[in-house]
mmCIF file of C-alpha atoms and ligand atoms in Angstrom:
data_model
loop_
_atom_site.group_PDB
_atom_site.id
_atom_site.type_symbol
_atom_site.label_atom_id
_atom_site.label_comp_id
_atom_site.label_asym_id
_atom_site.label_seq_id
_atom_site.Cartn_x
_atom_site.Cartn_y
_atom_site.Cartn_z
ATOM 1 C CA MET A 1 31.716 97.328 174.753
ATOM 2 C CA LYS A 2 27.616 96.069 173.249
ATOM 3 C CA TYR A 3 24.562 97.192 174.555
ATOM 4 C CA THR A 4 21.716 95.368 173.982
ATOM 5 C CA VAL A 5 18.302 94.664 175.721
ATOM 6 C CA SER A 6 18.268 92.789 179.559
ATOM 7 C CA ARG A 7 17.253 89.283 178.929
ATOM 8 C CA GLY A 8 13.464 88.764 178.766
ATOM 9 C CA THR A 9 13.257 92.393 177.776
ATOM 10 C CA LYS A 10 12.439 93.214 173.670
ATOM 11 C CA ASP A 11 12.704 96.516 171.810
ATOM 12 C CA ILE A 12 9.299 96.619 169.577
ATOM 13 C CA LEU A 13 10.457 98.170 166.412
ATOM 14 C CA PRO A 14 7.683 100.108 164.197
ATOM 15 C CA GLU A 15 7.373 97.090 161.514
ATOM 16 C CA GLU A 16 5.492 95.821 164.949
ATOM 17 C CA MET A 17 3.874 98.360 165.668
ATOM 18 C CA ALA A 18 0.743 98.198 163.729
ATOM 19 C CA TYR A 19 -0.188 94.959 164.866
ATOM 20 C CA TRP A 20 -0.048 97.046 168.899
ATOM 21 C CA HIS A 21 -1.692 99.337 167.977
ATOM 22 C CA HIS A 22 -4.721 97.563 166.094
ATOM 23 C CA ILE A 23 -5.227 95.284 169.496
ATOM 24 C CA GLU A 24 -5.354 98.953 171.373
ATOM 25 C CA SER A 25 -7.570 100.326 169.007
ATOM 26 C CA ALA A 26 -9.924 97.554 168.771
ATOM 27 C CA SER A 27 -9.510 97.314 172.810
ATOM 28 C CA ARG A 28 -10.558 100.879 173.020
ATOM 29 C CA SER A 29 -13.336 100.932 171.549
ATOM 30 C CA LEU A 30 -15.348 97.885 171.901
ATOM 31 C CA PHE A 31 -15.231 98.741 175.838
ATOM 32 C CA ASP A 32 -16.042 102.112 174.782
ATOM 33 C CA LEU A 33 -18.954 99.751 173.286
ATOM 34 C CA TYR A 34 -19.263 97.967 176.834
ATOM 35 C CA ASN A 35 -19.501 101.170 178.422
ATOM 36 C CA TYR A 36 -15.670 100.007 180.392
ATOM 37 C CA GLN A 37 -13.242 103.062 181.403
ATOM 38 C CA GLU A 38 -9.685 103.767 181.251
ATOM 39 C CA ILE A 39 -7.811 103.433 184.436
ATOM 40 C CA ARG A 40 -4.066 103.854 185.092
ATOM 41 C CA THR A 41 -2.367 102.794 188.466
ATOM 42 C CA PRO A 42 1.494 102.616 188.910
ATOM 43 C CA ILE A 43 4.185 100.907 187.723
ATOM 44 C CA PHE A 44 4.708 99.752 191.049
ATOM 45 C CA GLU A 45 2.585 98.963 194.992
ATOM 46 C CA MET A 46 3.597 97.272 197.685
ATOM 47 C CA THR A 47 4.969 93.732 197.814
ATOM 48 C CA ASP A 48 2.515 93.218 200.182
ATOM 49 C CA LEU A 49 -0.804 93.996 197.729
ATOM 50 C CA PHE A 50 0.255 91.283 195.578
ATOM 51 C CA GLU A 51 1.690 88.918 197.792
ATOM 52 C CA ARG A 52 -2.427 89.149 200.147
ATOM 53 C CA GLY A 53 -4.301 90.032 196.923
ATOM 54 C CA ILE A 54 -2.065 87.075 193.862
ATOM 55 C CA GLY A 55 -1.820 84.009 196.834
ATOM 56 C CA THR A 56 1.651 83.692 198.482
ATOM 57 C CA SER A 57 1.787 80.086 196.846
ATOM 58 C CA THR A 58 1.335 81.031 193.578
ATOM 59 C CA ASP A 59 4.211 80.742 191.371
ATOM 60 C CA ILE A 60 4.048 84.809 190.647
ATOM 61 C CA VAL A 61 4.757 85.617 194.081
ATOM 62 C CA GLU A 62 7.241 82.765 194.973
ATOM 63 C CA LYS A 63 9.520 83.479 191.838
ATOM 64 C CA GLU A 64 8.324 85.198 189.950
ATOM 65 C CA MET A 65 8.282 89.520 191.031
ATOM 66 C CA TYR A 66 10.507 92.122 190.705
ATOM 67 C CA THR A 67 10.979 93.607 194.103
ATOM 68 C CA PHE A 68 13.199 95.737 195.033
ATOM 69 C CA THR A 69 13.458 97.884 198.633
ATOM 70 C CA ASP A 70 14.137 101.897 197.873
ATOM 71 C CA LYS A 71 16.111 104.507 199.620
ATOM 72 C CA GLY A 72 13.264 104.878 201.921
ATOM 73 C CA ASP A 73 13.088 100.989 202.988
ATOM 74 C CA ARG A 74 10.229 99.917 201.199
ATOM 75 C CA ARG A 75 9.120 96.892 200.007
ATOM 76 C CA LEU A 76 8.445 96.954 196.648
ATOM 77 C CA THR A 77 7.429 95.308 193.615
ATOM 78 C CA LEU A 78 7.179 95.893 190.070
ATOM 79 C CA ARG A 79 3.382 94.746 188.724
ATOM 80 C CA PRO A 80 2.769 91.321 187.547
ATOM 81 C CA GLU A 81 -0.696 91.770 186.501
ATOM 82 C CA GLY A 82 -3.431 94.299 186.910
ATOM 83 C CA THR A 83 -6.046 92.958 189.252
ATOM 84 C CA ALA A 84 -4.280 93.340 192.513
ATOM 85 C CA PRO A 85 -3.049 96.677 191.555
ATOM 86 C CA ILE A 86 -7.271 98.111 190.020
ATOM 87 C CA ALA A 87 -8.476 96.371 193.425
ATOM 88 C CA ARG A 88 -7.083 98.228 195.888
ATOM 89 C CA ALA A 89 -7.294 102.058 193.635
ATOM 90 C CA TYR A 90 -10.797 100.681 193.714
ATOM 91 C CA ILE A 91 -11.184 100.349 197.483
ATOM 92 C CA GLN A 92 -8.428 103.544 198.029
ATOM 93 C CA HIS A 93 -11.103 105.935 196.078
ATOM 94 C CA SER A 94 -14.770 104.658 197.749
ATOM 95 C CA MET A 95 -15.162 103.546 194.335
ATOM 96 C CA HIS A 96 -18.344 101.105 195.314
ATOM 97 C CA LYS A 97 -19.909 104.761 197.205
ATOM 98 C CA LYS A 98 -20.209 106.561 193.099
ATOM 99 C CA GLU A 99 -20.882 103.338 191.580
ATOM 100 C CA THR A 100 -23.106 99.875 192.319
ATOM 101 C CA VAL A 101 -21.267 98.621 189.449
ATOM 102 C CA SER A 102 -17.413 100.088 188.409
ATOM 103 C CA LYS A 103 -16.897 98.547 184.650
ATOM 104 C CA LEU A 104 -13.071 99.639 183.999
ATOM 105 C CA TYR A 105 -10.184 98.234 181.867
ATOM 106 C CA TYR A 106 -6.553 99.078 181.690
ATOM 107 C CA CYS A 107 -3.525 98.129 179.581
ATOM 108 C CA GLY A 108 0.500 98.143 180.554
ATOM 109 C CA PRO A 109 3.795 96.564 181.304
ATOM 110 C CA MET A 110 4.028 93.979 183.514
ATOM 111 C CA PHE A 111 6.637 92.486 185.131
ATOM 112 C CA ARG A 112 7.364 88.175 185.879
ATOM 113 C CA TYR A 113 10.520 86.786 186.858
ATOM 114 C CA GLU A 114 10.087 84.115 183.759
ATOM 115 C CA ARG A 115 11.630 81.670 181.396
ATOM 116 C CA PRO A 116 11.619 83.995 178.343
ATOM 117 C CA GLN A 117 9.692 81.877 175.534
ATOM 118 C CA ALA A 118 8.245 82.632 172.325
ATOM 119 C CA GLY A 119 5.865 85.187 173.145
ATOM 120 C CA ARG A 120 6.709 85.307 177.052
ATOM 121 C CA PHE A 121 8.477 88.311 178.489
ATOM 122 C CA ARG A 122 10.098 89.377 181.574
ATOM 123 C CA GLN A 123 8.423 92.659 180.500
ATOM 124 C CA PHE A 124 5.600 92.152 178.418
ATOM 125 C CA HIS A 125 1.840 93.704 178.588
ATOM 126 C CA GLN A 126 -1.450 92.710 178.918
ATOM 127 C CA ILE A 127 -4.948 94.698 178.491
ATOM 128 C CA GLY A 128 -7.388 93.877 180.658
ATOM 129 C CA VAL A 129 -11.333 94.528 181.817
ATOM 130 C CA GLU A 130 -12.834 94.337 185.887
ATOM 131 C CA CYS A 131 -16.299 94.746 186.080
ATOM 132 C CA LEU A 132 -16.536 95.027 190.158
ATOM 133 C CA GLY A 133 -20.345 94.766 191.874
ATOM 134 C CA ASN A 134 -21.958 93.029 190.045
ATOM 135 C CA ALA A 135 -22.030 88.737 191.013
ATOM 136 C CA HIS A 136 -24.717 87.869 188.711
ATOM 137 C CA PRO A 137 -23.560 84.824 186.074
ATOM 138 C CA PHE A 138 -25.085 87.152 183.618
ATOM 139 C CA SER A 139 -22.198 89.575 184.250
ATOM 140 C CA ASP A 140 -19.298 86.438 184.471
ATOM 141 C CA ALA A 141 -21.249 85.517 180.912
ATOM 142 C CA GLU A 142 -20.769 89.277 179.838
ATOM 143 C CA VAL A 143 -16.909 89.643 180.335
ATOM 144 C CA ILE A 144 -16.445 85.931 178.327
ATOM 145 C CA SER A 145 -18.373 86.817 175.584
ATOM 146 C CA LEU A 146 -16.910 90.156 175.527
ATOM 147 C CA GLY A 147 -13.695 88.496 175.880
ATOM 148 C CA VAL A 148 -14.144 86.397 172.589
ATOM 149 C CA HIS A 149 -15.708 89.485 171.091
ATOM 150 C CA LEU A 150 -12.773 91.166 171.001
ATOM 151 C CA PHE A 151 -10.365 89.022 169.690
ATOM 152 C CA ASP A 152 -13.340 88.368 166.854
ATOM 153 C CA ASP A 153 -13.215 92.459 165.608
ATOM 154 C CA MET A 154 -8.744 91.869 165.955
ATOM 155 C CA GLY A 155 -9.718 89.139 162.857
ATOM 156 C CA LEU A 156 -8.762 85.598 164.961
ATOM 157 C CA SER A 157 -10.997 82.815 164.192
ATOM 158 C CA GLY A 158 -11.668 79.669 165.590
ATOM 159 C CA LEU A 159 -11.839 80.849 169.149
ATOM 160 C CA SER A 160 -13.618 79.096 171.914
ATOM 161 C CA VAL A 161 -14.082 79.101 175.488
ATOM 162 C CA SER A 162 -12.457 76.915 177.864
ATOM 163 C CA ILE A 163 -13.908 76.802 181.451
ATOM 164 C CA ASN A 164 -14.132 75.772 184.364
ATOM 165 C CA SER A 165 -15.706 76.550 188.206
ATOM 166 C CA VAL A 166 -13.214 76.915 191.769
ATOM 167 C CA GLY A 167 -16.230 76.864 194.178
ATOM 168 C CA CYS A 168 -16.300 79.746 196.471
ATOM 169 C CA VAL A 169 -15.538 79.416 200.596
ATOM 170 C CA VAL A 170 -17.788 77.432 201.318
ATOM 171 C CA CYS A 171 -16.834 74.737 198.866
ATOM 172 C CA ARG A 172 -13.111 75.594 198.920
ATOM 173 C CA PRO A 173 -12.580 73.011 201.643
ATOM 174 C CA VAL A 174 -14.789 70.128 200.703
ATOM 175 C CA ILE A 175 -12.711 70.039 196.617
ATOM 176 C CA GLU A 176 -9.934 70.664 198.665
ATOM 177 C CA GLU A 177 -10.149 67.735 200.519
ATOM 178 C CA ARG A 178 -11.461 65.217 197.767
ATOM 179 C CA LEU A 179 -8.695 66.683 195.627
ATOM 180 C CA LYS A 180 -5.689 65.234 198.933
ATOM 181 C CA GLN A 181 -7.355 62.187 198.290
ATOM 182 C CA PHE A 182 -6.796 61.078 195.248
ATOM 183 C CA ILE A 183 -2.996 63.646 194.962
ATOM 184 C CA GLY A 184 -2.327 61.899 198.253
ATOM 185 C CA ALA A 185 -1.750 58.763 196.696
ATOM 186 C CA ASN A 186 0.692 59.965 194.141
ATOM 187 C CA LEU A 187 2.788 62.408 196.450
ATOM 188 C CA GLN A 188 5.538 60.865 196.025
ATOM 189 C CA GLY A 189 6.148 61.359 192.509
ATOM 190 C CA LEU A 190 5.075 65.084 192.686
ATOM 191 C CA CYS A 191 7.424 68.524 192.319
ATOM 192 C CA GLU A 192 8.917 70.173 195.262
ATOM 193 C CA ASP A 193 6.268 73.071 194.180
ATOM 194 C CA CYS A 194 3.099 70.623 194.352
ATOM 195 C CA LYS A 195 4.328 68.956 197.613
ATOM 196 C CA ARG A 196 5.395 71.586 199.624
ATOM 197 C CA ARG A 197 1.665 73.487 198.065
ATOM 198 C CA PHE A 198 -0.054 69.674 199.549
ATOM 199 C CA ASN A 199 -1.300 71.133 202.449
ATOM 200 C CA SER A 200 -1.241 74.154 202.441
ATOM 201 C CA LYS A 201 -2.900 75.253 198.540
ATOM 202 C CA PRO A 202 -3.949 71.642 197.339
ATOM 203 C CA LEU A 203 -6.207 73.535 194.555
ATOM 204 C CA ARG A 204 -2.784 75.490 193.478
ATOM 205 C CA ILE A 205 -1.199 71.307 192.360
ATOM 206 C CA LEU A 206 -3.590 71.568 189.862
ATOM 207 C CA ASP A 207 -1.796 74.439 187.993
ATOM 208 C CA CYS A 208 1.817 73.094 187.459
ATOM 209 C CA LYS A 209 3.305 73.011 184.810
ATOM 210 C CA ASN A 210 5.542 69.915 185.291
ATOM 211 C CA PRO A 211 4.628 67.383 182.412
ATOM 212 C CA GLN A 212 5.729 64.057 184.894
ATOM 213 C CA CYS A 213 3.206 66.227 187.046
ATOM 214 C CA ARG A 214 0.189 66.871 185.122
ATOM 215 C CA ALA A 215 -0.293 62.894 184.144
ATOM 216 C CA TYR A 216 -0.863 62.286 187.526
ATOM 217 C CA PHE A 217 -3.856 64.523 187.547
ATOM 218 C CA SER A 218 -5.784 62.379 184.993
ATOM 219 C CA GLY A 219 -8.695 60.583 186.427
ATOM 220 C CA MET A 220 -9.277 63.037 188.979
ATOM 221 C CA PRO A 221 -12.454 63.559 190.640
ATOM 222 C CA ASP A 222 -14.309 66.157 189.188
ATOM 223 C CA ILE A 223 -14.575 68.929 191.598
ATOM 224 C CA GLN A 224 -17.375 70.457 190.412
ATOM 225 C CA LYS A 225 -19.405 67.634 191.883
ATOM 226 C CA SER A 226 -17.922 68.811 195.452
ATOM 227 C CA GLN A 227 -19.538 72.080 195.248
ATOM 228 C CA CYS A 228 -22.532 73.810 196.812
ATOM 229 C CA HIS A 229 -25.755 74.614 195.551
ATOM 230 C CA GLU A 230 -24.991 78.070 194.796
ATOM 231 C CA CYS A 231 -22.172 77.513 193.399
ATOM 232 C CA ARG A 232 -23.427 74.642 190.372
ATOM 233 C CA ASP A 233 -26.240 77.075 189.946
ATOM 234 C CA HIS A 234 -23.982 80.051 189.215
ATOM 235 C CA PHE A 235 -21.535 78.023 186.865
ATOM 236 C CA ASN A 236 -24.307 76.176 184.913
ATOM 237 C CA SER A 237 -26.002 79.701 184.539
ATOM 238 C CA VAL A 238 -22.716 80.553 183.149
ATOM 239 C CA VAL A 239 -22.406 78.232 180.920
ATOM 240 C CA GLU A 240 -26.177 78.361 179.711
ATOM 241 C CA TYR A 241 -25.861 81.941 178.596
ATOM 242 C CA ILE A 242 -22.426 81.577 176.961
ATOM 243 C CA ASP A 243 -24.018 78.232 175.075
ATOM 244 C CA SER A 244 -26.746 80.415 174.506
ATOM 245 C CA LEU A 245 -25.311 83.432 173.180
ATOM 246 C CA GLY A 246 -23.268 80.394 170.467
ATOM 247 C CA ILE A 247 -19.976 80.412 172.023
ATOM 248 C CA PRO A 248 -18.078 77.472 171.672
ATOM 249 C CA PHE A 249 -17.020 76.641 174.601
ATOM 250 C CA ASN A 250 -15.698 72.840 176.884
ATOM 251 C CA ILE A 251 -15.573 72.700 180.097
ATOM 252 C CA ASN A 252 -11.991 71.720 181.759
ATOM 253 C CA PRO A 253 -12.170 70.395 185.527
ATOM 254 C CA GLN A 254 -8.174 70.958 185.620
ATOM 255 C CA LEU A 255 -8.483 75.478 185.363
ATOM 256 C CA VAL A 256 -7.776 77.033 188.540
ATOM 257 C CA ARG A 257 -4.893 79.850 186.271
ATOM 258 C CA GLY A 258 -2.201 80.991 188.813
ATOM 259 C CA LEU A 259 -3.568 83.298 190.807
ATOM 260 C CA GLU A 260 -4.979 82.712 194.080
ATOM 261 C CA TYR A 261 -7.937 85.137 193.897
ATOM 262 C CA TYR A 262 -10.546 83.695 191.717
ATOM 263 C CA SER A 263 -13.830 82.317 192.973
ATOM 264 C CA ARG A 264 -16.167 80.265 191.110
ATOM 265 C CA THR A 265 -15.590 81.006 187.837
ATOM 266 C CA THR A 266 -12.263 80.471 185.731
ATOM 267 C CA PHE A 267 -11.782 80.857 181.752
ATOM 268 C CA GLU A 268 -9.575 81.290 178.934
ATOM 269 C CA ILE A 269 -10.461 82.128 175.192
ATOM 270 C CA LEU A 270 -8.026 79.911 173.489
ATOM 271 C CA SER A 271 -7.610 80.547 169.377
ATOM 272 C CA GLU A 272 -6.398 77.601 167.326
ATOM 273 C CA HIS A 273 -3.409 79.515 165.633
ATOM 274 C CA LEU A 274 -2.108 79.555 169.401
ATOM 275 C CA GLY A 275 -0.771 75.796 169.297
ATOM 276 C CA ALA A 276 -0.105 73.130 172.375
ATOM 277 C CA GLN A 277 -0.596 75.919 174.490
ATOM 278 C CA ASN A 278 -3.017 77.538 172.825
ATOM 279 C CA ALA A 279 -5.139 80.799 175.539
ATOM 280 C CA ILE A 280 -4.534 83.712 174.503
ATOM 281 C CA CYS A 281 -6.436 85.127 177.166
ATOM 282 C CA GLY A 282 -7.787 84.407 180.843
ATOM 283 C CA GLY A 283 -10.133 85.800 183.430
ATOM 284 C CA GLY A 284 -12.468 85.001 186.244
ATOM 285 C CA ARG A 285 -14.569 86.206 189.166
ATOM 286 C CA TYR A 286 -13.141 87.067 191.974
ATOM 287 C CA ASP A 287 -15.291 87.691 195.087
ATOM 288 C CA GLY A 288 -13.052 87.612 197.783
ATOM 289 C CA LEU A 289 -10.575 89.888 196.505
ATOM 290 C CA VAL A 290 -11.795 93.300 196.998
ATOM 291 C CA SER A 291 -12.892 92.539 200.769
ATOM 292 C CA GLN A 292 -9.430 90.232 201.414
ATOM 293 C CA MET A 293 -7.122 93.289 200.865
ATOM 294 C CA GLY A 294 -9.496 95.268 203.556
ATOM 295 C CA GLY A 295 -12.591 97.284 201.218
ATOM 296 C CA PRO A 296 -16.262 96.078 201.545
ATOM 297 C CA SER A 297 -17.181 92.356 200.720
ATOM 298 C CA VAL A 298 -18.154 93.513 196.586
ATOM 299 C CA PRO A 299 -18.131 90.737 193.873
ATOM 300 C CA ALA A 300 -15.926 91.633 190.808
ATOM 301 C CA VAL A 301 -14.595 89.198 187.339
ATOM 302 C CA GLY A 302 -12.640 89.971 185.302
ATOM 303 C CA PHE A 303 -10.068 88.795 181.817
ATOM 304 C CA ALA A 304 -6.259 90.033 180.849
ATOM 305 C CA PHE A 305 -4.600 89.157 177.699
ATOM 306 C CA GLY A 306 -1.026 89.566 176.663
ATOM 307 C CA ILE A 307 -0.834 92.378 174.396
ATOM 308 C CA GLU A 308 2.602 90.002 172.638
ATOM 309 C CA ARG A 309 1.051 86.472 172.678
ATOM 310 C CA ALA A 310 -2.001 88.275 170.521
ATOM 311 C CA VAL A 311 0.560 89.952 168.400
ATOM 312 C CA MET A 312 2.617 86.658 167.468
ATOM 313 C CA VAL A 313 -0.973 84.805 166.316
ATOM 314 C CA LEU A 314 -2.027 88.137 164.225
ATOM 315 C CA GLN A 315 1.212 87.913 162.500
ATOM 316 C CA GLN A 316 0.780 84.824 161.622
ATOM 317 C CA MET A 317 -2.559 85.591 159.339
ATOM 318 C CA SER A 318 -0.884 88.445 158.357
ATOM 319 C CA ASP A 319 -2.420 89.383 156.154
ATOM 320 C CA ILE A 320 -5.200 91.434 157.464
ATOM 321 C CA PHE A 321 -2.075 93.438 157.936
ATOM 322 C CA LYS A 322 -0.741 94.575 154.803
ATOM 323 C CA ARG A 323 -3.384 97.301 154.541
ATOM 324 C CA LYS A 324 -2.091 101.005 155.357
ATOM 325 C CA ASP A 325 -2.472 104.673 154.496
ATOM 326 C CA PRO A 326 -1.554 105.374 151.412
ATOM 327 C CA LEU A 327 1.541 106.737 150.643
ATOM 328 C CA ILE A 328 2.709 109.815 148.430
ATOM 329 C CA PHE A 329 5.884 109.981 147.138
ATOM 330 C CA VAL A 330 6.737 113.561 146.105
ATOM 331 C CA ALA A 331 10.600 113.168 143.835
ATOM 332 C CA PRO A 332 11.298 116.417 142.330
ATOM 333 C CA LEU A 333 13.420 116.620 139.729
ATOM 334 C CA GLY A 334 16.728 120.015 140.168
ATOM 335 C CA PHE A 335 16.950 122.508 143.096
ATOM 336 C CA GLU A 336 14.758 124.523 142.683
ATOM 337 C CA GLN A 337 12.002 122.113 142.068
ATOM 338 C CA GLN A 338 12.561 120.344 145.733
ATOM 339 C CA THR A 339 12.090 124.415 146.911
ATOM 340 C CA LYS A 340 8.816 124.212 145.641
ATOM 341 C CA CYS A 341 8.078 120.563 146.254
ATOM 342 C CA PHE A 342 9.085 121.072 150.170
ATOM 343 C CA PHE A 343 6.138 123.424 150.687
ATOM 344 C CA LEU A 344 3.892 121.823 148.554
ATOM 345 C CA VAL A 345 4.728 117.897 151.011
ATOM 346 C CA ASP A 346 3.281 120.391 153.717
ATOM 347 C CA GLU A 347 -0.043 121.148 152.007
ATOM 348 C CA LEU A 348 -0.941 117.739 151.678
ATOM 349 C CA ARG A 349 -0.017 117.130 155.179
ATOM 350 C CA ARG A 350 -1.833 119.503 155.988
ATOM 351 C CA ALA A 351 -4.536 118.401 154.103
ATOM 352 C CA GLY A 352 -4.388 114.909 155.812
ATOM 353 C CA ILE A 353 -2.834 113.306 152.682
ATOM 354 C CA LYS A 354 0.498 111.287 154.324
ATOM 355 C CA CYS A 355 3.422 111.819 152.065
ATOM 356 C CA GLU A 356 7.329 111.124 152.101
ATOM 357 C CA ILE A 357 10.149 112.792 150.318
ATOM 358 C CA ASP A 358 13.711 112.045 149.737
ATOM 359 C CA TYR A 359 16.012 115.741 149.493
ATOM 360 C CA SER A 360 19.039 113.614 148.723
ATOM 361 C CA LYS A 361 17.703 112.027 145.628
ATOM 362 C CA GLY A 362 18.614 113.560 142.274
ATOM 363 C CA GLU A 363 17.726 111.192 139.461
ATOM 364 C CA LEU A 364 14.254 110.223 138.059
ATOM 365 C CA LYS A 365 14.938 106.586 138.207
ATOM 366 C CA ALA A 366 17.021 106.700 141.615
ATOM 367 C CA GLN A 367 13.526 108.222 143.205
ATOM 368 C CA LEU A 368 11.082 106.383 141.586
ATOM 369 C CA LYS A 369 13.099 103.188 143.132
ATOM 370 C CA GLN A 370 12.916 104.856 146.079
ATOM 371 C CA ALA A 371 8.929 105.440 145.718
ATOM 372 C CA ASN A 372 8.672 101.512 145.127
ATOM 373 C CA LYS A 373 10.944 101.177 147.534
ATOM 374 C CA LEU A 374 8.274 102.722 150.673
ATOM 375 C CA GLN A 375 4.957 101.423 148.606
ATOM 376 C CA ALA A 376 4.009 104.325 147.597
ATOM 377 C CA GLU A 377 0.646 104.145 145.402
ATOM 378 C CA TYR A 378 1.899 107.379 143.890
ATOM 379 C CA ALA A 379 4.616 109.696 142.472
ATOM 380 C CA LEU A 380 4.357 113.250 141.962
ATOM 381 C CA ILE A 381 6.979 114.066 139.270
ATOM 382 C CA TYR A 382 8.275 117.260 139.287
ATOM 383 C CA GLY A 383 11.282 118.685 137.109
ATOM 384 C CA GLU A 384 12.066 121.295 134.728
ATOM 385 C CA THR A 385 9.730 120.746 132.410
ATOM 386 C CA GLU A 386 6.395 120.433 134.439
ATOM 387 C CA ALA A 387 7.743 123.508 136.138
ATOM 388 C CA GLU A 388 7.484 125.683 133.364
ATOM 389 C CA LYS A 389 4.244 124.654 132.504
ATOM 390 C CA ASN A 390 3.056 124.918 136.104
ATOM 391 C CA THR A 391 2.129 121.655 135.943
ATOM 392 C CA ILE A 392 2.770 118.188 137.842
ATOM 393 C CA VAL A 393 3.557 114.358 137.105
ATOM 394 C CA VAL A 394 0.478 112.243 138.807
ATOM 395 C CA LYS A 395 2.403 108.797 138.374
ATOM 396 C CA HIS A 396 0.585 105.226 139.178
ATOM 397 C CA MET A 397 2.994 102.899 140.476
ATOM 398 C CA THR A 398 1.815 100.034 140.671
ATOM 399 C CA LYS A 399 -0.668 100.877 137.256
ATOM 400 C CA GLY A 400 2.108 102.940 135.912
ATOM 401 C CA GLN A 401 -0.315 105.081 134.268
ATOM 402 C CA GLN A 402 0.336 108.878 134.784
ATOM 403 C CA VAL A 403 -1.748 112.114 134.362
ATOM 404 C CA GLU A 404 -0.047 115.632 133.848
ATOM 405 C CA ILE A 405 -2.628 118.057 136.101
ATOM 406 C CA ALA A 406 -2.172 121.749 137.205
ATOM 407 C CA TRP A 407 0.059 122.577 139.779
ATOM 408 C CA ASP A 408 -2.609 123.922 141.745
ATOM 409 C CA SER A 409 -5.032 121.194 141.242
ATOM 410 C CA VAL A 410 -2.754 118.112 142.655
ATOM 411 C CA VAL A 411 -4.110 118.177 146.084
ATOM 412 C CA ASN A 412 -8.086 118.412 145.084
ATOM 413 C CA TYR A 413 -6.868 115.913 142.384
ATOM 414 C CA LEU A 414 -5.327 113.454 145.348
ATOM 415 C CA LYS A 415 -8.428 114.222 148.427
ATOM 416 C CA GLU A 416 -10.654 112.704 145.134
ATOM 417 C CA ALA A 417 -8.101 109.935 144.100
ATOM 418 C CA HIS A 418 -8.614 108.087 147.862
ATOM 419 C CA GLY A 419 -12.582 109.270 147.557
ATOM 420 C CA GLN A 420 -11.893 111.595 150.471
ATOM 421 C CA PRO A 421 -14.454 114.541 150.868
HETATM 422 ZN ZN1 LIG B 1 -19.498 77.083 196.568
HETATM 423 ZN ZN1 LIG B 2 4.563 69.908 190.407
#
């Protein structure tokens, strides 16, 4: 019997890890710069939390949740996204009483039963931010700008923002009515999901991925025209702010995103490196979510992105990732020299110098071959001749040059060679 990972999951192997670390550390340092703080919520929560938070007529709740009953007969779900759990934690810990604005970020695995495809997995990882407590369009623009800043820091170029407004509780019924009038004529041509959502949540139809349905959406009435004054003013300000920040954007009236909690702003950050389905990050405002889940009325805005997709993009532009900490390969020749080098690598590592030694290789030729394979910057060669003179040979692997130095000076020599103090 052969075991493999479950469908839609993957092992993240060491050779991919540099990308993960790069994305995670770029995120952490930028979030810190914007004064966000990390929060970690459980992997599973009550199913009801997601049904209420994300909405029962979304693909996530209808088809994609990993839901199970535990031994105590509780209905639980592996979290499919991070915002509903954070809203839950925000309420549970009364964060609104401690601070007017809470700026939180998270990083961790999420679970959705989706058809696996390139960069899309059933267990995937998201990084996201939530800014709770500020209703001003500055807050939307700041969150969008943080997202763009982040991918820019990671080394992605060709970034732009796709933006829309889905209205608020006041104008949503008007938007939905206009949408129904438009879609109604073509209802028979739409898929079963769209037909079912037509009456209850017509806005969700715009989130349908079915190309046949999508074809009907062109020529759709501008939903912004049906919005209330406050929503239009809010949207115009957000657009104006991101424009003045120099962020390229386009207004996409069909952008509703697959979560019901959004109000007003919805946005995606696009990368020219991703092709047709080119969103690398998505988010929006969710002013109603906290109160809908039993908390106070607190406005909020946030975004999330999948690490796997970000890794995929970065791999296509791999030149940024060739750089690693230089490695020193220690090559002892003979048993006695091995023993001395065993202690030498310990000393080097304690001095912060990354090094490797292979005790199975005897011959110099095999040792240098191994050093090349590991892309070592230097090889330290220590044979009988050097032992007699109390020296060691430092060979630069790519330049081919070598120098013989006193055994005792090797740590300092390498520190200087690396430009360390
Ligand atoms: Zn409105
Ligand atoms: Zn459809």
